Tab-separated table of C-alpha atoms in Angstrom:
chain	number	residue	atom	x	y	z
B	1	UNK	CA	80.535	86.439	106.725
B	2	UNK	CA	80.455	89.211	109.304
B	3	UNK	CA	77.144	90.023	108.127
B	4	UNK	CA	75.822	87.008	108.806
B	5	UNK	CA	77.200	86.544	111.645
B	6	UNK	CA	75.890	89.582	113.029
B	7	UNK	CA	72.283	88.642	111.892
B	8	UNK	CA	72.731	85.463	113.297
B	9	UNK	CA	73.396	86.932	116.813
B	10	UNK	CA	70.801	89.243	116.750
B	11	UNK	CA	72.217	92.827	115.795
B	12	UNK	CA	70.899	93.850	112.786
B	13	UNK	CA	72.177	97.348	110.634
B	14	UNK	CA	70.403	99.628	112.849
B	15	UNK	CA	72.639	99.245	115.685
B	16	UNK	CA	75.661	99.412	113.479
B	17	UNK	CA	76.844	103.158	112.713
B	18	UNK	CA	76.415	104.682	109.320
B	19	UNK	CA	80.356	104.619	108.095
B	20	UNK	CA	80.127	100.575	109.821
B	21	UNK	CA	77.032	100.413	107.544
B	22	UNK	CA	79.044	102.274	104.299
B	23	UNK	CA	82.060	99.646	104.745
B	24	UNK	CA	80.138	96.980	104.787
B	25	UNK	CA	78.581	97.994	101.726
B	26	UNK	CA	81.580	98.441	99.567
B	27	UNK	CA	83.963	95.889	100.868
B	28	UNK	CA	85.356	94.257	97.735
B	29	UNK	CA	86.920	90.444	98.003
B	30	UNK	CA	90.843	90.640	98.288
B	31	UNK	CA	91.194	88.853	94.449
B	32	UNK	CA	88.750	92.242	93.641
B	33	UNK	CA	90.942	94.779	95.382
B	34	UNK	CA	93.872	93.171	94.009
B	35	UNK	CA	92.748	93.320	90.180
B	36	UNK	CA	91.695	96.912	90.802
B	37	UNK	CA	94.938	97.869	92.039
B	38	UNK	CA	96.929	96.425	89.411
B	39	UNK	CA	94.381	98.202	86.658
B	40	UNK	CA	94.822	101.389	88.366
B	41	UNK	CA	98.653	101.410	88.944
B	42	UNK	CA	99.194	100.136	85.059
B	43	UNK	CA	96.861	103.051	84.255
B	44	UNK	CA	98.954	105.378	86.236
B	45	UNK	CA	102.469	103.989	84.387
B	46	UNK	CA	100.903	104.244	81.045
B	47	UNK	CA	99.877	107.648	81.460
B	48	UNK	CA	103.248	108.610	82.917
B	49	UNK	CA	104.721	106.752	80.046
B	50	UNK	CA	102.330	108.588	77.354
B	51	UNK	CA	103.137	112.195	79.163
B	52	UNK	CA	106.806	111.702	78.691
B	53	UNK	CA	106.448	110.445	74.860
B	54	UNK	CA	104.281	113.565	74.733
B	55	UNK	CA	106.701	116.371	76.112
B	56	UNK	CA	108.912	115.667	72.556
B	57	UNK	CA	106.485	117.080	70.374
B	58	UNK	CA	105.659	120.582	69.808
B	59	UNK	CA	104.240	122.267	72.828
B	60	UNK	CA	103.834	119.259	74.353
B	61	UNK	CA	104.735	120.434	77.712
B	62	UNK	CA	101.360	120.927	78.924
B	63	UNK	CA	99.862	117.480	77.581
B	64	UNK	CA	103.301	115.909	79.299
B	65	UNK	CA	102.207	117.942	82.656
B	66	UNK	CA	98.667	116.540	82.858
B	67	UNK	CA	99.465	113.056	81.689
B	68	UNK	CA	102.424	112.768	83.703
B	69	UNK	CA	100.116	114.386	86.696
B	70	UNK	CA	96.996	112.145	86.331
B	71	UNK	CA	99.557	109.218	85.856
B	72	UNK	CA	100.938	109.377	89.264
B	73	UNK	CA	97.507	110.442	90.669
B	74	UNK	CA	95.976	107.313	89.396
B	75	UNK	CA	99.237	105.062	90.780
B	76	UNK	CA	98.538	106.713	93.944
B	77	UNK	CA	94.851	105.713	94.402
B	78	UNK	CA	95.714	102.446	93.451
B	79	UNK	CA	96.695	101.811	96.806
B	80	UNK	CA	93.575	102.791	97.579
B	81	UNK	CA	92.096	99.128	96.830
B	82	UNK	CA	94.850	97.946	99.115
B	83	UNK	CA	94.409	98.929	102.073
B	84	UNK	CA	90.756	101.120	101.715
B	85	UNK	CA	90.547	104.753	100.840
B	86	UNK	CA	90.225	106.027	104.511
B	87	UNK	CA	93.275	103.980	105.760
B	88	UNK	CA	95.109	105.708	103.240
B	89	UNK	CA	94.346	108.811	103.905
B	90	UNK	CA	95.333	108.561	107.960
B	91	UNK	CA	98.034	106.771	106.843
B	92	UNK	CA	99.118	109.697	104.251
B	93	UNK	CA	98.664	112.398	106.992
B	94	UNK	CA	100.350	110.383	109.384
B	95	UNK	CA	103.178	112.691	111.212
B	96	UNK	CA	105.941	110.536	109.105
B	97	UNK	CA	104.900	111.483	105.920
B	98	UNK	CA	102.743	114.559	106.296
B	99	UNK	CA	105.267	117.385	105.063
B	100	UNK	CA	105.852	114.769	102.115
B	101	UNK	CA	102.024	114.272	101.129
B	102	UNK	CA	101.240	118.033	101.480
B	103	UNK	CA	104.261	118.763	99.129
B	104	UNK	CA	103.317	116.107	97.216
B	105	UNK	CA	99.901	116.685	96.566
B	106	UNK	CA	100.886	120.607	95.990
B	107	UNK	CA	103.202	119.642	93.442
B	108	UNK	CA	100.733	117.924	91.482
B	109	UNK	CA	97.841	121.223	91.479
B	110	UNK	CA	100.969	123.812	90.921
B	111	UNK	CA	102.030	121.551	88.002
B	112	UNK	CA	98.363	122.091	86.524
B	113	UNK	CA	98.272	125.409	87.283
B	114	UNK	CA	101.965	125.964	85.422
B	115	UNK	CA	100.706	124.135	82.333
B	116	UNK	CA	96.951	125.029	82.014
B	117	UNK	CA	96.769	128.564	83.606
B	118	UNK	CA	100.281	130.309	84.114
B	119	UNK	CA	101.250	128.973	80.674
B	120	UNK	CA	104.885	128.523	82.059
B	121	UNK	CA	106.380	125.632	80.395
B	122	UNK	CA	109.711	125.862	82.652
B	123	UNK	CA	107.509	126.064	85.604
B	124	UNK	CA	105.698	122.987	85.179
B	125	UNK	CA	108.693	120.832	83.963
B	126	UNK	CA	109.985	122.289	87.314
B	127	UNK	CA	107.066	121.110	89.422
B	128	UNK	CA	106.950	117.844	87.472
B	129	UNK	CA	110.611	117.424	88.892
B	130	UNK	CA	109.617	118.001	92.560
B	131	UNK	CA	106.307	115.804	92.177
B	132	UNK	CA	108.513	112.642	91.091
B	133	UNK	CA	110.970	113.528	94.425
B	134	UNK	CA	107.908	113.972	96.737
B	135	UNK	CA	106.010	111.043	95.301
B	136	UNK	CA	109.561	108.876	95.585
B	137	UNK	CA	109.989	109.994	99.587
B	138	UNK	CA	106.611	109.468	100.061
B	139	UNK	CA	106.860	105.842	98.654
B	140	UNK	CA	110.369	105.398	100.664
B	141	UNK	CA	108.110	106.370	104.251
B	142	UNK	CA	106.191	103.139	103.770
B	143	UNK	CA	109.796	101.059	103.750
B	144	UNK	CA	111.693	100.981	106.882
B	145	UNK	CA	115.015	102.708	107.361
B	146	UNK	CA	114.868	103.503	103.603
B	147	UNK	CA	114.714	107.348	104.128
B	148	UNK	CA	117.745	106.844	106.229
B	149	UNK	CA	119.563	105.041	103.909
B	150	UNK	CA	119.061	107.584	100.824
B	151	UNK	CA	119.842	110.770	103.664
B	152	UNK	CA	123.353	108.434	103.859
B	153	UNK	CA	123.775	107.642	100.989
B	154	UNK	CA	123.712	111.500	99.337
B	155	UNK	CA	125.109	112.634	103.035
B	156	UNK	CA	128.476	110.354	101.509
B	157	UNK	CA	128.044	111.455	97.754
B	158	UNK	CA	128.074	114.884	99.299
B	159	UNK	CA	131.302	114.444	101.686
């Protein structure tokens, strides 16, 4: 519709910018983004899901690490159809959540690295650990006053 509009009124592409021109070009309807999003996040459980039923069989640990890894990468560009990929990204590397995304996305190339190169099975159960606590406080920065509430909550577990 804004296309036409814009025709209608005269300004053709030219005048836009290039990334104006590239969004226009992939905008998806909302029903589209929406199916996407759901394909993508169920992707991301199942391989989550299939890591864990992996890490019980013999040296499993490094299947478990990549499945597990890819799993929550997928969930995480599922949002991605939401909202578009480069509102995500300011929104990730927003000042809020910016020591939680770069631990976050750390946690998920040092659990790699433990599985595939290092060979250290602790070490990449370990970072598996801290990816699933980064990639929960990084969900909890899009909620308000939930990060508060969990600090309270373990503050009073704590005490």
């Amino acid at each position: 519709m804004e296309k036409l509009r814009r025709v209608l009124s005269g300004q053709d592409d030219e005048e836009q910018g290039l990334t104006a021109q590239v969004l226009d070009a992939s905008s998806l309807s909302f029903n589209t983004r929406l199916k996407w999003f759901a394909i993508c996040f169920v992707c991301g459980i199942f391989f989550s899901v299939l890591g864990t039923g992996l890490l019980w069989l013999p040296g499993g640990i490094k299947l478990f690490a990549v499945f597990y890894t890819f799993g929550n990468l997928a969930a995480l560009a599922s949002t991605c159809f939401l909202m578009g990929p480069v509102k995500q990204l300011k929104k990730m590397f927003e000042t809020t959540r910016l020591l939680a995304t770069i631990i976050m996305l750390l946690c998920f190339i040092f659990t790699l690295c433990a599985a595939l190169w290092w060979h250290r099975k602790g070490l990449a159960l370990l970072f598996c650990i801290l990816q699933f606590l980064s990639m929960t406080w990084y969900s909890l920065s899009y909620i308000p006053y939930a990060r508060d509430a969990v600090i309270k909550c373990c503050s009073s577990l704590i005490s």
